[in-house]
Amino acid sequence: MHQKRIGLLTSGGDCPGLNAVIRGVTKAAGQLGYDCVGFLKGYEGLVDPVCYVPLTNRNTSGILTRGGTILGSTNKGRFAATVGVEQRIAIDPALLEGVRHTVEQLGLCGLICVGGDGSLAVAQQFHEYGIPVVGVPKTIDNDLSATAFTFGFDSAVTCATDALDRLHTTAASHERVMVLEVMGRHAGWIALYAGIAGGGDVILIPEIPWTFDDVCHKILHRESQGKRFTLLVVAEGAELPDGGFVAREFEQLSRQTRLGGIGGVVAAEIERRLHRETRVAVLGHLQRGGPPTTFDRVLATQFGAHAVRLVHQQRFGEMICYHPPAMNSVPIIDAVNRLSRVDINSDAVQAARALGISFGDRPADQAGMHLNWETASV
Ligand code: F6P
């Protein structure tokens, strides 16, 4: 049996930077004398049938810049363990036993699980079952509370910002209202950051209740200042003023509600109320594809290297986390217990308000008033 072997898998929705982690783990493990295997299609590859490939310097060479994951991934199937606003779901004990068997058979001294909150909730259950796991946080949504940033987020924001730049010119040319719907599930990080970076006029996020009156007021207020177009960024998880998410369907396989469609609802209501030409763009999975940004390459590579360190130090049940400039770790259980959502008194929100960006929660002529600077952290 091989004694110095590390297993690795990528689970949940993909994002830019996963391949950088795979490369980082493989290289760092090699330096310490470990060899690596990568399981295919997330947790599915661990059992029934076991599917894995050896990871070497040769087959991970050149993948740093590539989006997606060479190992494949899924956010559905036998290991879907939703957390967040939905509940944790227990993994079938027969599957857990199968995973332990695989780990023993392959002589793995550690299993590195790269995933978001649902996937890390699975890793936590592995840990509780005695399987030696280490977690690496990944999601474009940036909604894991134990780390300041997850890789994938910066790439998604960059994509959404680029979309806003493009919408800006066409909105201005046609004097239209443009609504950009972005991902993020129940956190407004992507909408907030892209909205600020892309010069959005209105940002609607799940954390701040908003009204159509105030959104329309902002559009009219801009017009009164001679600005005959408006850019709105709407997070897919922003709740409608009368309550409720706009969702496509409940997916049995992922055991999650699939959000999406709020951009169209917002655009239609603006048109109905103001009779202004309004268009909607849903960015969708473009945010998850393509090469990682420089920031995400650095973050993902560091996560990979430090995950190997955790395995080497046998600090199982822990997840790497980033609190700039330091790489630390926390118990996985602390990372999956609560979502990180936008703090409505944060510096970023305060700065946006100071610029006159509307969150749809107050009349536009008061957007910058009542700034709560004293509660913002410095
Ligand atoms: O969690 C990442 C994410 O991209 C969310 O922002 C989005 O709601 C969801 O995944 C989309 O999932 P799927 O790939 O199943 O459509």
mmCIF file of N, CA and C and ligand atoms in Angstrom, residues 12-15 75-76 116-117 138-141 143 182-186 190 236 251 254 256-260 284-285 287-288, ligand 1:
data_model
loop_
_atom_site.group_PDB
_atom_site.id
_atom_site.type_symbol
_atom_site.label_atom_id
_atom_site.label_comp_id
_atom_site.label_asym_id
_atom_site.label_seq_id
_atom_site.Cartn_x
_atom_site.Cartn_y
_atom_site.Cartn_z
ATOM 1 N N GLY A 12 -19.240 20.569 -6.662
ATOM 2 C CA GLY A 12 -20.178 21.691 -6.745
ATOM 3 C C GLY A 12 -20.071 22.408 -8.077
ATOM 4 N N GLY A 13 -20.677 23.588 -8.164
ATOM 5 C CA GLY A 13 -20.591 24.372 -9.395
ATOM 6 C C GLY A 13 -19.142 24.740 -9.675
ATOM 7 N N ASP A 14 -18.727 24.640 -10.928
ATOM 8 C CA ASP A 14 -17.323 24.945 -11.230
ATOM 9 C C ASP A 14 -17.076 26.446 -11.129
ATOM 10 N N CYS A 15 -15.816 26.822 -11.151
ATOM 11 C CA CYS A 15 -15.478 28.244 -11.223
ATOM 12 C C CYS A 15 -14.025 28.394 -11.661
ATOM 13 N N ASN A 75 -22.892 19.477 -9.000
ATOM 14 C CA ASN A 75 -23.584 19.964 -7.801
ATOM 15 C C ASN A 75 -24.872 19.171 -7.591
ATOM 16 N N LYS A 76 -24.892 17.988 -8.171
ATOM 17 C CA LYS A 76 -26.079 17.134 -8.042
ATOM 18 C C LYS A 76 -25.650 15.739 -7.575
ATOM 19 N N GLY A 116 -17.848 24.585 -2.375
ATOM 20 C CA GLY A 116 -18.566 25.641 -1.686
ATOM 21 C C GLY A 116 -19.249 25.090 -0.440
ATOM 22 N N ASP A 117 -20.270 25.789 0.043
ATOM 23 C CA ASP A 117 -20.830 25.392 1.345
ATOM 24 C C ASP A 117 -21.466 24.002 1.323
ATOM 25 N N LYS A 138 -14.310 27.277 -2.343
ATOM 26 C CA LYS A 138 -14.458 27.691 -3.742
ATOM 27 C C LYS A 138 -15.874 28.141 -4.008
ATOM 28 N N THR A 139 -16.071 29.272 -4.560
ATOM 29 C CA THR A 139 -17.376 29.643 -5.123
ATOM 30 C C THR A 139 -17.296 31.048 -5.723
ATOM 31 N N ILE A 140 -17.988 31.226 -6.818
ATOM 32 C CA ILE A 140 -18.064 32.581 -7.353
ATOM 33 C C ILE A 140 -18.897 33.470 -6.428
ATOM 34 N N ASP A 141 -19.739 32.851 -5.586
ATOM 35 C CA ASP A 141 -20.696 33.627 -4.783
ATOM 36 C C ASP A 141 -20.033 34.369 -3.614
ATOM 37 N N ASP A 143 -19.701 33.448 -0.609
ATOM 38 C CA ASP A 143 -20.626 33.448 0.528
ATOM 39 C C ASP A 143 -20.204 32.528 1.672
ATOM 40 N N VAL A 182 -27.161 39.128 -12.227
ATOM 41 C CA VAL A 182 -25.938 38.364 -11.947
ATOM 42 C C VAL A 182 -26.236 37.262 -10.923
ATOM 43 N N MET A 183 -25.316 36.318 -10.832
ATOM 44 C CA MET A 183 -25.479 35.193 -9.903
ATOM 45 C C MET A 183 -25.112 35.599 -8.479
ATOM 46 N N GLY A 184 -25.015 34.612 -7.606
ATOM 47 C CA GLY A 184 -24.603 34.893 -6.222
ATOM 48 C C GLY A 184 -25.460 34.208 -5.178
ATOM 49 N N ARG A 185 -26.498 33.508 -5.624
ATOM 50 C CA ARG A 185 -27.473 32.900 -4.713
ATOM 51 C C ARG A 185 -27.950 33.915 -3.666
ATOM 52 N N HIS A 186 -27.865 33.589 -2.393
ATOM 53 C CA HIS A 186 -28.511 34.454 -1.396
ATOM 54 C C HIS A 186 -27.578 35.540 -0.846
ATOM 55 N N ILE A 190 -21.470 39.610 -5.706
ATOM 56 C CA ILE A 190 -21.133 39.839 -7.127
ATOM 57 C C ILE A 190 -21.818 41.121 -7.601
ATOM 58 N N GLU A 236 -29.427 37.676 -8.464
ATOM 59 C CA GLU A 236 -30.486 36.681 -8.699
ATOM 60 C C GLU A 236 -31.266 36.361 -7.425
ATOM 61 N N GLU A 251 -34.832 21.875 -7.991
ATOM 62 C CA GLU A 251 -34.163 20.751 -8.647
ATOM 63 C C GLU A 251 -33.990 19.608 -7.660
ATOM 64 N N SER A 254 -30.184 18.402 -7.242
ATOM 65 C CA SER A 254 -29.241 19.182 -6.423
ATOM 66 C C SER A 254 -29.873 19.536 -5.088
ATOM 67 N N GLN A 256 -31.896 21.819 -4.468
ATOM 68 C CA GLN A 256 -31.863 23.267 -4.287
ATOM 69 C C GLN A 256 -32.845 23.943 -5.223
ATOM 70 N N THR A 257 -33.281 25.117 -4.806
ATOM 71 C CA THR A 257 -34.086 25.934 -5.693
ATOM 72 C C THR A 257 -33.165 26.641 -6.656
ATOM 73 N N ARG A 258 -33.457 26.566 -7.942
ATOM 74 C CA ARG A 258 -32.605 27.222 -8.933
ATOM 75 C C ARG A 258 -33.117 28.642 -9.136
ATOM 76 N N LEU A 259 -32.328 29.598 -8.691
ATOM 77 C CA LEU A 259 -32.740 30.998 -8.778
ATOM 78 C C LEU A 259 -32.576 31.506 -10.207
ATOM 79 N N GLY A 260 -33.268 32.579 -10.504
ATOM 80 C CA GLY A 260 -33.078 33.212 -11.816
ATOM 81 C C GLY A 260 -34.369 33.781 -12.348
ATOM 82 N N GLY A 284 -25.692 34.792 -16.406
ATOM 83 C CA GLY A 284 -25.676 33.333 -16.275
ATOM 84 C C GLY A 284 -24.284 32.735 -16.123
ATOM 85 N N HIS A 285 -24.087 31.604 -16.809
ATOM 86 C CA HIS A 285 -22.862 30.827 -16.590
ATOM 87 C C HIS A 285 -21.623 31.427 -17.245
ATOM 88 N N GLN A 287 -20.376 33.880 -16.140
ATOM 89 C CA GLN A 287 -19.636 34.273 -14.931
ATOM 90 C C GLN A 287 -18.772 33.151 -14.372
ATOM 91 N N ARG A 288 -19.118 31.928 -14.737
ATOM 92 C CA ARG A 288 -18.397 30.780 -14.169
ATOM 93 C C ARG A 288 -17.348 30.219 -15.115
HETATM 94 O O1 F6P B 1 -23.112 28.663 -6.476
HETATM 95 C C1 F6P B 1 -22.632 29.055 -7.715
HETATM 96 C C2 F6P B 1 -23.750 29.313 -8.669
HETATM 97 O O2 F6P B 1 -23.200 29.732 -9.896
HETATM 98 C C3 F6P B 1 -24.808 30.296 -8.174
HETATM 99 O O3 F6P B 1 -24.391 31.637 -8.253
HETATM 100 C C4 F6P B 1 -25.974 29.949 -9.056
HETATM 101 O O4 F6P B 1 -27.208 30.256 -8.450
HETATM 102 C C5 F6P B 1 -25.828 28.450 -9.209
HETATM 103 O O5 F6P B 1 -24.481 28.134 -8.924
HETATM 104 C C6 F6P B 1 -26.174 27.937 -10.579
HETATM 105 O O6 F6P B 1 -26.098 26.542 -10.543
HETATM 106 P P1 F6P B 1 -26.230 25.618 -11.848
HETATM 107 O O7 F6P B 1 -24.839 25.467 -12.397
HETATM 108 O O8 F6P B 1 -26.768 24.349 -11.311
HETATM 109 O O9 F6P B 1 -27.141 26.290 -12.818
#
